[in-house]
Coordinates of C-alpha atoms (C1' of nucleotides) in Angstrom, one line a residue:
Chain A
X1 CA 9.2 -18.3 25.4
X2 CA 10.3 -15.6 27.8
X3 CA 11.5 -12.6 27.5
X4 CA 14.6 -12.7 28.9
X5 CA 15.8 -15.9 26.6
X6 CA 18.1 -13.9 24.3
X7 CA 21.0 -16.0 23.9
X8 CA 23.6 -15.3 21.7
X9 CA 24.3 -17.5 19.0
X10 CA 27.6 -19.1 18.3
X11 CA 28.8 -18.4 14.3
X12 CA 28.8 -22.5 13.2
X13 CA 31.5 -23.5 11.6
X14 CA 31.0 -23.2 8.2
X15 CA 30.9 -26.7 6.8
X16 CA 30.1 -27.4 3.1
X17 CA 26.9 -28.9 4.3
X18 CA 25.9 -25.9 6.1
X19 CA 22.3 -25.0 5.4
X20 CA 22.2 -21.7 3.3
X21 CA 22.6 -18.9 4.9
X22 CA 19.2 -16.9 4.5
X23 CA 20.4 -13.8 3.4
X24 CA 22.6 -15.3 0.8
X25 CA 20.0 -17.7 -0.7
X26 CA 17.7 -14.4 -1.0
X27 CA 20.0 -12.2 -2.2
X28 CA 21.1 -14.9 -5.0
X29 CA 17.7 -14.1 -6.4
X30 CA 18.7 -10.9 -7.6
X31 CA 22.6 -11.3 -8.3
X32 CA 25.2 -13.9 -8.4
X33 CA 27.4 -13.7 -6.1
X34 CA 30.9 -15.1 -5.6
X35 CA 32.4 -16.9 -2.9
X36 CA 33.7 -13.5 -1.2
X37 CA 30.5 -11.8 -1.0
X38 CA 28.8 -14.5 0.0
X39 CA 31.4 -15.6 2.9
X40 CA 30.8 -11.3 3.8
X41 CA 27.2 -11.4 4.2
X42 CA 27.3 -14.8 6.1
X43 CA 29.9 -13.2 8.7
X44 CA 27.7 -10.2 8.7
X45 CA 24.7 -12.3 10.2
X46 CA 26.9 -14.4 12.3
X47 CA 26.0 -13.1 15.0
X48 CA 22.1 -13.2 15.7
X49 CA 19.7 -13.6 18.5
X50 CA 16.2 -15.4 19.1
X51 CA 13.5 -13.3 20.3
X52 CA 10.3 -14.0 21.1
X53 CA 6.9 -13.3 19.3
X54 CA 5.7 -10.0 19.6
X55 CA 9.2 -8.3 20.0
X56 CA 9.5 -4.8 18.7
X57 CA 12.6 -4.6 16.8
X58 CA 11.9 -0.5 15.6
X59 CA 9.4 2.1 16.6
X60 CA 8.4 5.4 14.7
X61 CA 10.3 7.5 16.4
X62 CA 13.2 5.5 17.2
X63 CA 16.5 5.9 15.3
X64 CA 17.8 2.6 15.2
X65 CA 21.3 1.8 14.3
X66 CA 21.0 -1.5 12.9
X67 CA 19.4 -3.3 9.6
X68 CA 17.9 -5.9 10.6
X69 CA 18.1 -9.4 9.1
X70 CA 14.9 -12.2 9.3
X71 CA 17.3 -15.7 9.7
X72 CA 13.9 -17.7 10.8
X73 CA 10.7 -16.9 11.5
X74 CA 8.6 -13.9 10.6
X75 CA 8.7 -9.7 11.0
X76 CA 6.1 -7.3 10.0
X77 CA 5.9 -4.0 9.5
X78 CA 3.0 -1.6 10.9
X79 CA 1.5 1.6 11.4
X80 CA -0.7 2.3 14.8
X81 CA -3.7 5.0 14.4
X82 CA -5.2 6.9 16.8
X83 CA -7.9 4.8 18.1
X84 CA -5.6 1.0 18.4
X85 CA -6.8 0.7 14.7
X86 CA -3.7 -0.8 13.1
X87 CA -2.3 -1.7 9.5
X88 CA 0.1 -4.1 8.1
X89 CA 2.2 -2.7 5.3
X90 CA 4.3 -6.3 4.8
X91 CA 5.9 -8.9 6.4
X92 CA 9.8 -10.1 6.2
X93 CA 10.6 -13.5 5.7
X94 CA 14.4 -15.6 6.7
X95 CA 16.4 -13.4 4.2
X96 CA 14.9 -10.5 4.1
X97 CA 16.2 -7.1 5.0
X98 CA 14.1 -4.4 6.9
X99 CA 14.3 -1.2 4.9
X100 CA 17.9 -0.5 5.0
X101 CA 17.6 3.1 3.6
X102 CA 16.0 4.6 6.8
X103 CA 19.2 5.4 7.0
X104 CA 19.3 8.2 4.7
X105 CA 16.3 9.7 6.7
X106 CA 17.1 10.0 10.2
X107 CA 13.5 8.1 11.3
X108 CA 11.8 5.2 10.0
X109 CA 7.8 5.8 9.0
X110 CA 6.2 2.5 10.7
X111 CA 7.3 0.2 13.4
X112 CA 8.6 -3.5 13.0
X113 CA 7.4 -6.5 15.1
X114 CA 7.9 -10.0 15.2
X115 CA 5.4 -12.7 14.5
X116 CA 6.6 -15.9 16.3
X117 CA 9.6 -16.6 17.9
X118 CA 12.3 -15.9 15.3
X119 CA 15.8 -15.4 15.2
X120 CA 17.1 -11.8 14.1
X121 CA 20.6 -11.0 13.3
X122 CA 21.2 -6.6 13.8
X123 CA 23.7 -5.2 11.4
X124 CA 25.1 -2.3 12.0
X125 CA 24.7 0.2 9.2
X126 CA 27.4 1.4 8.9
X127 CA 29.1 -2.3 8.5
X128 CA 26.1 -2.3 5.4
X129 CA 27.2 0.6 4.1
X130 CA 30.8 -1.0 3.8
X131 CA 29.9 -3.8 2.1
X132 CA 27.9 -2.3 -0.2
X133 CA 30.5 0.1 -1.1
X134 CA 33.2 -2.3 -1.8
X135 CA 30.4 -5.3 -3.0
X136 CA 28.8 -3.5 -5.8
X137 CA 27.0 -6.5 -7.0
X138 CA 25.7 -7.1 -2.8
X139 CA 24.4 -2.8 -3.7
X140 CA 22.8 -3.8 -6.7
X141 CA 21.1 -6.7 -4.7
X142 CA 19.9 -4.8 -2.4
X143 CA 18.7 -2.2 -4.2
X144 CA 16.9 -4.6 -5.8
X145 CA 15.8 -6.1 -3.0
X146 CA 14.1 -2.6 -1.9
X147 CA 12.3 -2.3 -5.4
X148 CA 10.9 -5.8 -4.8
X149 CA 9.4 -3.9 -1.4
X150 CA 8.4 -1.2 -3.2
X151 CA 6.2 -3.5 -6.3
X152 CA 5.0 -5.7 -3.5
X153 CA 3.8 -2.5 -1.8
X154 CA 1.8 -1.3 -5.0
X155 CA 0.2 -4.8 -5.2
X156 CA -1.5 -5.0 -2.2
X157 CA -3.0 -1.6 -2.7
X158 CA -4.3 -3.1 -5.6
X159 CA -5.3 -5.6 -3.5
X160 CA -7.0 -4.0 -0.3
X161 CA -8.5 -1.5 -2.9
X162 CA -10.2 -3.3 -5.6
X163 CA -10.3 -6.8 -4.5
X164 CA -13.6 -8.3 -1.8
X165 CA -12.5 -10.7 0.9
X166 CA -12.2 -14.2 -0.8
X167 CA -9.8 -12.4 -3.1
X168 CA -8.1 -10.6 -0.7
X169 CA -6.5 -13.5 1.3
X170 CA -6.2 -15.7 -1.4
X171 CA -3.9 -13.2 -2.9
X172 CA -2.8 -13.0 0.3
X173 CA -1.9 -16.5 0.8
X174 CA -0.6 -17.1 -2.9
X175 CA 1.8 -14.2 -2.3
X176 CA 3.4 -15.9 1.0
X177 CA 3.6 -19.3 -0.6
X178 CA 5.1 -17.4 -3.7
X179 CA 8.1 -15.6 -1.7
X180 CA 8.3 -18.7 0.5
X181 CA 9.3 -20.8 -2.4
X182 CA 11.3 -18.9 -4.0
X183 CA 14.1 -19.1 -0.7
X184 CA 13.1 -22.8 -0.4
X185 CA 10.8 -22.4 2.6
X186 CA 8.5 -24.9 1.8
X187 CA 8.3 -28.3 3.4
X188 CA 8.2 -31.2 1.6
X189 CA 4.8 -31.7 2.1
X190 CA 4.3 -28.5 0.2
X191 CA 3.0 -26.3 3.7
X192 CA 4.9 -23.0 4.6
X193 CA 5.0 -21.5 8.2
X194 CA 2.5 -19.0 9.1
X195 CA 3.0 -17.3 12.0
X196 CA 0.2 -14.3 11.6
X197 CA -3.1 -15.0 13.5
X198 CA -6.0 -13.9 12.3
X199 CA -5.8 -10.8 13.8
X200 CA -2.3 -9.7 12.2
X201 CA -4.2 -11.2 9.0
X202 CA -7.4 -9.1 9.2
X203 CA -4.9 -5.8 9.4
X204 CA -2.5 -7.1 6.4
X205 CA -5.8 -7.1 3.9
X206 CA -7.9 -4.3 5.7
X207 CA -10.7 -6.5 7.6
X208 CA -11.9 -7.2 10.7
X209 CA -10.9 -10.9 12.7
X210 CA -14.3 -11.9 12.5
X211 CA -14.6 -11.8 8.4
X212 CA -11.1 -13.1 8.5
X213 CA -12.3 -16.4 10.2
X214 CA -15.3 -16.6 8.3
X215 CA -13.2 -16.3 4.7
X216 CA -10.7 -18.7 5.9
X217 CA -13.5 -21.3 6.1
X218 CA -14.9 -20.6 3.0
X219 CA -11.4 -21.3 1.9
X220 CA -11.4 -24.3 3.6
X221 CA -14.3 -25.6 2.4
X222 CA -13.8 -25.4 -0.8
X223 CA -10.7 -26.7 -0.6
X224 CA -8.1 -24.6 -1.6
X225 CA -6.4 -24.0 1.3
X226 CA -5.4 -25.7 4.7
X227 CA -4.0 -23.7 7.4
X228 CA -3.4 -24.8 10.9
X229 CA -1.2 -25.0 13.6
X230 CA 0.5 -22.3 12.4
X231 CA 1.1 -24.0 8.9
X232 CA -0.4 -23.3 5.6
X233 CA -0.8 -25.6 2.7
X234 CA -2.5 -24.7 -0.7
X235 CA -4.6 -27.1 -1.9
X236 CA -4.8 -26.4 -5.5
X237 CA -2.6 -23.2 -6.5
X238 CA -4.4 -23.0 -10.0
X239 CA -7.6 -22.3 -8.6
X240 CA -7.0 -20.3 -5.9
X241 CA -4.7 -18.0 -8.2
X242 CA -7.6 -18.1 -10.4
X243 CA -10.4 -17.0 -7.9
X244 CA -8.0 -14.5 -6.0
X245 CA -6.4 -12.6 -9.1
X246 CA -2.9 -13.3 -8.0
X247 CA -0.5 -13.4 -11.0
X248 CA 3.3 -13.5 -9.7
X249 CA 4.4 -11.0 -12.5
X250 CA 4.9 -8.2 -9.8
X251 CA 7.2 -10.6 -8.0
X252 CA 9.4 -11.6 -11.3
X253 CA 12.3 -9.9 -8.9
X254 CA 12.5 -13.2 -7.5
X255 CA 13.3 -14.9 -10.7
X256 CA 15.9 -12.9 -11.7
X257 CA 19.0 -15.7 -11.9
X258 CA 17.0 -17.9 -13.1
Chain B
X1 CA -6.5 19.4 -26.9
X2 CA -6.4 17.3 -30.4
X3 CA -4.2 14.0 -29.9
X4 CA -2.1 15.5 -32.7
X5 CA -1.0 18.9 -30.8
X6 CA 2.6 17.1 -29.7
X7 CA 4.7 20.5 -30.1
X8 CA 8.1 20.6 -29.1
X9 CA 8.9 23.1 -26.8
X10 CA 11.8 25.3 -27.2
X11 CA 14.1 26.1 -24.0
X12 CA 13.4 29.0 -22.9
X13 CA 16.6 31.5 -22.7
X14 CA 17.3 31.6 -18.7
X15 CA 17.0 34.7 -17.6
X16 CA 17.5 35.3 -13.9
X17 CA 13.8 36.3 -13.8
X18 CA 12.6 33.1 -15.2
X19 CA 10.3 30.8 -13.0
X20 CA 12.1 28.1 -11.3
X21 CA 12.6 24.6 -13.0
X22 CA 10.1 22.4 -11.3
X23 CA 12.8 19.5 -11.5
X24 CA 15.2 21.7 -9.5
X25 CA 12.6 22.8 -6.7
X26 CA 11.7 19.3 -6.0
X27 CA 15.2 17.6 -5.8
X28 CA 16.4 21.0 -4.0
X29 CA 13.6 19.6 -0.8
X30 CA 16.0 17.1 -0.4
X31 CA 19.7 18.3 -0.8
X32 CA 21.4 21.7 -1.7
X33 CA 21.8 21.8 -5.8
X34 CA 25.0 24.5 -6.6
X35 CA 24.5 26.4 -10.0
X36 CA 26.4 23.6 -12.0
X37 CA 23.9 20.8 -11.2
X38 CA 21.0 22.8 -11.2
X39 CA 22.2 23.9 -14.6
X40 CA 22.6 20.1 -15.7
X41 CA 19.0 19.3 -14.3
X42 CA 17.9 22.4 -16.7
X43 CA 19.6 20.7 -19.0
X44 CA 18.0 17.6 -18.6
X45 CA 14.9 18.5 -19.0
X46 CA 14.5 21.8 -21.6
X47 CA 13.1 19.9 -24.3
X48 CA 9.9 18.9 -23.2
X49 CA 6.6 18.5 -24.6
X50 CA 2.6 19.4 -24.2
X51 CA 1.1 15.7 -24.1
X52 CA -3.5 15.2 -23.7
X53 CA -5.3 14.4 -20.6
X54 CA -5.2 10.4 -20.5
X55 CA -2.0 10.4 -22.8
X56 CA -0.1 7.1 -21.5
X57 CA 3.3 7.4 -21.0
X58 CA 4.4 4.4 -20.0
X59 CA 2.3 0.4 -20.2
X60 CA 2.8 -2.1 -18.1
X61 CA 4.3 -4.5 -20.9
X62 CA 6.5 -2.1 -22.6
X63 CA 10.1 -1.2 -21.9
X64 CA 10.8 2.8 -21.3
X65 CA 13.9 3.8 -22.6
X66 CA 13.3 6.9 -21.2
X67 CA 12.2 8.5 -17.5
X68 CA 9.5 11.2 -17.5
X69 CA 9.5 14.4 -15.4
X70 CA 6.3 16.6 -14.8
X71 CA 7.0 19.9 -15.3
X72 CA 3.5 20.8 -15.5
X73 CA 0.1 19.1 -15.1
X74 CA -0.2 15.3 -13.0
X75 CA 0.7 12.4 -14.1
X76 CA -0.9 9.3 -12.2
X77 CA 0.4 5.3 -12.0
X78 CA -2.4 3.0 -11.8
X79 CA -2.8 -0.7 -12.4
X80 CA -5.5 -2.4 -14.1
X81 CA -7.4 -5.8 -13.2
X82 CA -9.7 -7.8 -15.4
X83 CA -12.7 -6.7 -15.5
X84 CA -12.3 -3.2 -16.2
X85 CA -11.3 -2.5 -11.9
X86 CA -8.5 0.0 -11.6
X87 CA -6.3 1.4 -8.7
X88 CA -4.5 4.5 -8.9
X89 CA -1.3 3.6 -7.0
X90 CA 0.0 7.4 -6.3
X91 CA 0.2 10.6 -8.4
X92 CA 2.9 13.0 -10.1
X93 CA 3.3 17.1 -9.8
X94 CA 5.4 19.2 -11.2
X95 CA 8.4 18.4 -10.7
X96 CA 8.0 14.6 -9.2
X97 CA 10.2 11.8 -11.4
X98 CA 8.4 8.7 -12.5
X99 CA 10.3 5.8 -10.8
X100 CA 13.8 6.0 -12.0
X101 CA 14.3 2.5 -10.5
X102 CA 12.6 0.6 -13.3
X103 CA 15.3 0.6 -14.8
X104 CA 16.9 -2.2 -12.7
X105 CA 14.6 -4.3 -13.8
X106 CA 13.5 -4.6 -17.7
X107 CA 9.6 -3.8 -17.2
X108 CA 7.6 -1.3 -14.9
X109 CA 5.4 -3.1 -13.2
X110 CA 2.1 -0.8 -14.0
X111 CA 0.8 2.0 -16.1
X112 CA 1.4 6.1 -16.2
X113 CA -1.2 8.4 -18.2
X114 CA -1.5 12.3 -17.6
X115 CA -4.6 13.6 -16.0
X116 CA -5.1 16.9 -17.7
X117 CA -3.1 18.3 -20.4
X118 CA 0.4 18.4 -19.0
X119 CA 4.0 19.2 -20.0
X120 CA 6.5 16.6 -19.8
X121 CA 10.1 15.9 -20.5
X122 CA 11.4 12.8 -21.1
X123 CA 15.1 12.0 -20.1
X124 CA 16.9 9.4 -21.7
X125 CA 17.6 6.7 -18.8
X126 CA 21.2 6.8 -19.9
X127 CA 21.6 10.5 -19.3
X128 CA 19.9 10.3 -15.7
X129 CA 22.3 7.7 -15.1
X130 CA 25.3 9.7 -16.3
X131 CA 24.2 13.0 -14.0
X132 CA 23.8 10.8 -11.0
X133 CA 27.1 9.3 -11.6
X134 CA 28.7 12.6 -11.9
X135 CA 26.9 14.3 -8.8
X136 CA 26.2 12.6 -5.9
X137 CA 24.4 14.9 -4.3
X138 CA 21.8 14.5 -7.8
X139 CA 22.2 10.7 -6.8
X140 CA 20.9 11.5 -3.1
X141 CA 18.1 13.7 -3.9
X142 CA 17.1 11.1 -6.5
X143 CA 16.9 8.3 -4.2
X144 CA 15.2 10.2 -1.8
X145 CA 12.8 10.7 -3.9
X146 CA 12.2 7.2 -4.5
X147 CA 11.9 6.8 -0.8
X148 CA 9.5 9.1 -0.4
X149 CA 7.4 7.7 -2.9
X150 CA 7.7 4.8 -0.9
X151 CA 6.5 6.2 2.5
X152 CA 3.6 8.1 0.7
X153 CA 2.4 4.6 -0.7
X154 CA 2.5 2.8 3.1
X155 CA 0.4 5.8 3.9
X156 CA -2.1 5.5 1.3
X157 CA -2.3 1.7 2.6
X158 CA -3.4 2.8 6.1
X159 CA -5.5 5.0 4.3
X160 CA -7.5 2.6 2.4
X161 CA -6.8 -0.3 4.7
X162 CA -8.0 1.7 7.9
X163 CA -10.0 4.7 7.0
X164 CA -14.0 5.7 6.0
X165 CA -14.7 7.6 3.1
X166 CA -14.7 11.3 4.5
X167 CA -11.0 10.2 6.2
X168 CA -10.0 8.5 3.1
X169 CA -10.8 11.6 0.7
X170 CA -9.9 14.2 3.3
X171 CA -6.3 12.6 3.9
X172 CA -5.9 12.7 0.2
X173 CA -7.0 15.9 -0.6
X174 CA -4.4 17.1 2.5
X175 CA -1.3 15.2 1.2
X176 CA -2.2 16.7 -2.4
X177 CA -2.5 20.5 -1.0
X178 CA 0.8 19.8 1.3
X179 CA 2.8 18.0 -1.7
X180 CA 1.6 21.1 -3.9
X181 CA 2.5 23.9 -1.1
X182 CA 6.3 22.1 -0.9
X183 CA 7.2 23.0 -4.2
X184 CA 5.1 26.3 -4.5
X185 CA 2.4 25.1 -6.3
X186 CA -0.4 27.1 -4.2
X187 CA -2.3 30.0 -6.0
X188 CA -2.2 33.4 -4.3
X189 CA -6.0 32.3 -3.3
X190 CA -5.4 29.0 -1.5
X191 CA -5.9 26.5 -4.4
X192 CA -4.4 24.0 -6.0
X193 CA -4.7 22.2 -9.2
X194 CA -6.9 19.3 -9.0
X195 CA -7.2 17.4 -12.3
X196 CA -8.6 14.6 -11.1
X197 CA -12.1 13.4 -12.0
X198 CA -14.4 11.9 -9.6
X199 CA -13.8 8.8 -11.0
X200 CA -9.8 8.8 -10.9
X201 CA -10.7 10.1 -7.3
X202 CA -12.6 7.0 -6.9
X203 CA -10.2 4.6 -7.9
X204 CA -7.4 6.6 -6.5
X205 CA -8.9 5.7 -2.5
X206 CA -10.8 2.8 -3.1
X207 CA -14.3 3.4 -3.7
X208 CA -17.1 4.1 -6.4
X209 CA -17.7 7.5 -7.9
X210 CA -21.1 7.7 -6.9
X211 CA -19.7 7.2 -3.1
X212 CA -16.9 9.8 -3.6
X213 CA -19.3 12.4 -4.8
X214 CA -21.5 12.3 -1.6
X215 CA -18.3 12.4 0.3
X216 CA -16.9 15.4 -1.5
X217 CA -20.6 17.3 -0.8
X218 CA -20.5 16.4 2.6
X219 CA -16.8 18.0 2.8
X220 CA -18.0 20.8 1.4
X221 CA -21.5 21.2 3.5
X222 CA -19.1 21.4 6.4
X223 CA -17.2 23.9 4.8
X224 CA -13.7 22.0 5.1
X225 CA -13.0 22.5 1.0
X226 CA -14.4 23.8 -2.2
X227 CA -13.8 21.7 -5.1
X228 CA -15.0 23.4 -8.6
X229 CA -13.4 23.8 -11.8
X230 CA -10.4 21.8 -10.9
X231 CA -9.5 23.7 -8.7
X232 CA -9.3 22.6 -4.8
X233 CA -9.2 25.0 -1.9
X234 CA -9.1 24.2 1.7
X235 CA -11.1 26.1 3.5
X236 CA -9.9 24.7 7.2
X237 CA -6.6 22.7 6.8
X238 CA -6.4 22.5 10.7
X239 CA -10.3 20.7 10.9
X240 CA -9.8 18.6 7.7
X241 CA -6.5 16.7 8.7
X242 CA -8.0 16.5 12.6
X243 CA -11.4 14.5 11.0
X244 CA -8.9 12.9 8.4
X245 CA -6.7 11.5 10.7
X246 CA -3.6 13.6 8.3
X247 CA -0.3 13.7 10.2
X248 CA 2.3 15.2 7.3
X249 CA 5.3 13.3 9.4
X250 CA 5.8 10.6 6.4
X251 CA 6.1 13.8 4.3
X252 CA 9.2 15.2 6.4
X253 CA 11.7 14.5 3.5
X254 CA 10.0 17.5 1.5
X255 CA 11.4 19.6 4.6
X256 CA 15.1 18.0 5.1
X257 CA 16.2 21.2 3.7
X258 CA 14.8 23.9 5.7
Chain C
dC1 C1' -29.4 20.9 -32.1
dG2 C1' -27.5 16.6 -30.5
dG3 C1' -24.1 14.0 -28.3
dC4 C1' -20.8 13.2 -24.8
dG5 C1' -18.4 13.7 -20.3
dC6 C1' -19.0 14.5 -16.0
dC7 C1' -21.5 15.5 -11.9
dT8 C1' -25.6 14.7 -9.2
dT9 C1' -29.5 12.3 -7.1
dG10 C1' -32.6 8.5 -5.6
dA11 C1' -33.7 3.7 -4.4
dT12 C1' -32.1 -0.6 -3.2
dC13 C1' -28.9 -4.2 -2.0
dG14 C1' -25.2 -6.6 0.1
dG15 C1' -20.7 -7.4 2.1
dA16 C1' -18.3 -6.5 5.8
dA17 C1' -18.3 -4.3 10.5
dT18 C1' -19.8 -4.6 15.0
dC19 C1' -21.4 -6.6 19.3
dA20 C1' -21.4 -10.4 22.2
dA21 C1' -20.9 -15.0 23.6
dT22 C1' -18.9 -19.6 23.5
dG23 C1' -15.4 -23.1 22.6
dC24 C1' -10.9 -24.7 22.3
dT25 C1' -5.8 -24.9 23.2
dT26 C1' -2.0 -24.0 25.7
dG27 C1' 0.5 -22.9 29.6
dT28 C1' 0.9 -22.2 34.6
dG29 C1' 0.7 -23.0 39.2
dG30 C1' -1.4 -25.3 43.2
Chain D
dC1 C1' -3.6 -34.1 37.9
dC2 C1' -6.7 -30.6 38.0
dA3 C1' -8.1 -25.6 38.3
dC4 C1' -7.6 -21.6 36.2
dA5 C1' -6.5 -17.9 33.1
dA6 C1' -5.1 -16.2 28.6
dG7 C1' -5.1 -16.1 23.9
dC8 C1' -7.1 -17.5 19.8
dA9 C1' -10.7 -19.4 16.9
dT10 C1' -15.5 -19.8 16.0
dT11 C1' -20.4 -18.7 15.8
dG12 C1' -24.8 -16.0 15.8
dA13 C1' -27.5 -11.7 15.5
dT14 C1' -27.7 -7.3 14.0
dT15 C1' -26.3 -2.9 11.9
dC16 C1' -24.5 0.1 8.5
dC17 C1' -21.3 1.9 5.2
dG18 C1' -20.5 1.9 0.8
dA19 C1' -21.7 -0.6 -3.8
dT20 C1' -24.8 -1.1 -7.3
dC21 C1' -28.4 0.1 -10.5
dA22 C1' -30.7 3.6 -12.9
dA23 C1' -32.0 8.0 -14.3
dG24 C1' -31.6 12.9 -14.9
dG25 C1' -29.1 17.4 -15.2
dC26 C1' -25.6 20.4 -16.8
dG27 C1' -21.9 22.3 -19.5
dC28 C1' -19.2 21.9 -23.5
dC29 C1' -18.1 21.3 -28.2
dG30 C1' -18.7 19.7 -32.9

DNA sequence: CGGCGCCTTGATCGGAATCAATGCTTGTGG
DNA sequence: CCACAAGCATTGATTCCGATCAAGGCGCCG
């Protein structure tokens, strides 16, 4: 897709068989939420664009103005080091929110890129701020949503620190499944979208491309995992939990209105 | 210290002369405290006790009624896997605030123990709750110091995700002697309190002991630090966060009030 | 003195990095 | 429809950083 496709997309008319709106079915997770806040958020992501893989949506020493909102597709965060050496410190799935309280600094610490076409809505903060003040249940949320960052932050140190490469992207893996399912992003045919190559993937767990590929077969081969075209699909969770340490207890967040 | 040595402190009268409540000199990095809530944040945390090196104040399964606050000594959060592995997930100084945010939900999501013999107060969650509701500005400062906790934790990510060992140990030992020198923890001499062992060092970036040891004598045959007694002294700040890769920007919220 | 932490040292091993080349898709334009 | 380039996945050969195993030293305290 090119870089000059950014069309602006029409608000649909909100029909009782709408699909979800992203934001809403995530922030359900953490709060309920009544018709009002609901219709608020929705009208507050109305407006979004599609932009193409690769797109930049914040840099280091920008000052954005906006929250940004994942509606489909994929975002990551990242820092770049001196010498093009770079790390992934998370990626944002339809729903989520990137960090919303830069604001109270006046710069955010990393930058924020897309993986894969995806469509973005950009919320002004101060229109956040708003809603949050008179919404405190949509506050709570996402506070809540910004402690679910913070725990899934502390698990992959965890992860890059004291776990070896078969463990690494298997927790990985299990962890995107995980936070897929829990907004109802998987297929029926139980696969999830993956947009990270194995580039992006070797700087999420701290690895090169090259043991990247070579894990993912081993994967393969043993059957736990299928992943391609873009589209992952865990073969047998049990084990692959099992051989990669991954227990979902960090991400009980999700569970919360259960 | 015996295990039994748990002596309630009594608050000191507050003289004009007396040293400055670590509490206050943190949160006062982030917003301007008048004498009433500086009072209250005295308050907060007179009563405080003397706990053992490796005293745990928090599990991972249990449910804190209370928030700690250093006031002297380190405290570190640390997760443990099966099979005895441990990550050290970030560490507490005088006057840091373990996560407030837990809170929100009913479990923390890892473990806190003291490293060293340290003096800590512990704040009834309801009475935090109750100062931040009465003072905003107590509110702010508290929340930014939950997001700086955040942005030190997507550093230590690059830095075990992207770094060798001498950059690894080097970056740490800079954010330790820059966290310290922000609240006026740096002896007359140069040093700072290290209470870390080798080991905690270890699991703190990522690696073995044995490794960390050879790292910490090449650091020192270069004359970058001396490290004895618990005590750390950097002998070339300038050439240790050069070869560490160390750039304090992510620390910026210790200056917002300068 | 003896035991226990902790630091230190040496020898060896192995997992992941690095270097380099080759396919395989996919998209583009002639 | 084919030629070509670009991006991504894959493979092999080699190197090296850090892990592991094992032992010894040193200071501290009971």
């Amino acid at each position: 897709m090119p870089h000059s496709a950014l069309i602006d997309r029409q608000p649909a008319a909100n029909l009782s068989l709408a699909p979800p709106n992203p934001l809403v079915s995530k922030l359900q997770r953490f709060v309920r939420l009544d018709e009002e806040e609901a219709a608020t958020l929705e009208r507050m992501t109305a407006s979004s664009r599609m932009l193409p893989a690769e797109h930049v949506l914040f840099h280091e020493d920008s000052r954005p103005e906006h929250v940004c909102v994942i509606l489909s597709g994929m975002a990551y965060r990242y820092k770049l080091l001196l010498g093009g050496r770079r790390q992934i410190l998370g990626y944002l799935i339809p729903g989520d929110v990137c960090d919303t309280h830069f604001v109270l600094f006046n710069q955010p610490d990393h930058c924020l890129a897309l993986a894969g076409d995806s469509l973005v809505a950009r919320v002004p903060i101060r229109t956040i701020g708003i809603a949050a003040g008179r919404y405190p249940r949509i506050e709570r949320a996402l506070m809540l949503s910004a402690l679910l960052d913070l725990a899934i932050l502390r698990e992959w140190l965890l992860n890059i620190g004291q776990r070896n490469a078969v463990q690494r992207l298997g927790h990985f893996l299990c962890e995107l499944h995980f936070r897929a399912h829990a907004v109802g992003l998987v297929a029926c045919d139980g696969s999830v979208a993956m947009p990270l190559n194995q580039c992006a993937l070797a700087d999420a767990i701290g690895q090169t491309p090259v043991h990247v590929n070579r894990t993912l077969q081993r994967l393969r081969r043993d059957d736990l995992i299928c992943l391609r075209q873009r589209r992952l699909t865990i073969l047998d969770h049990a084990r692959l939990a099992e051989e990669s340490g991954f227990d979902p207890q960090y991400l009980r967040a999700l569970h919360m209105c259960d």
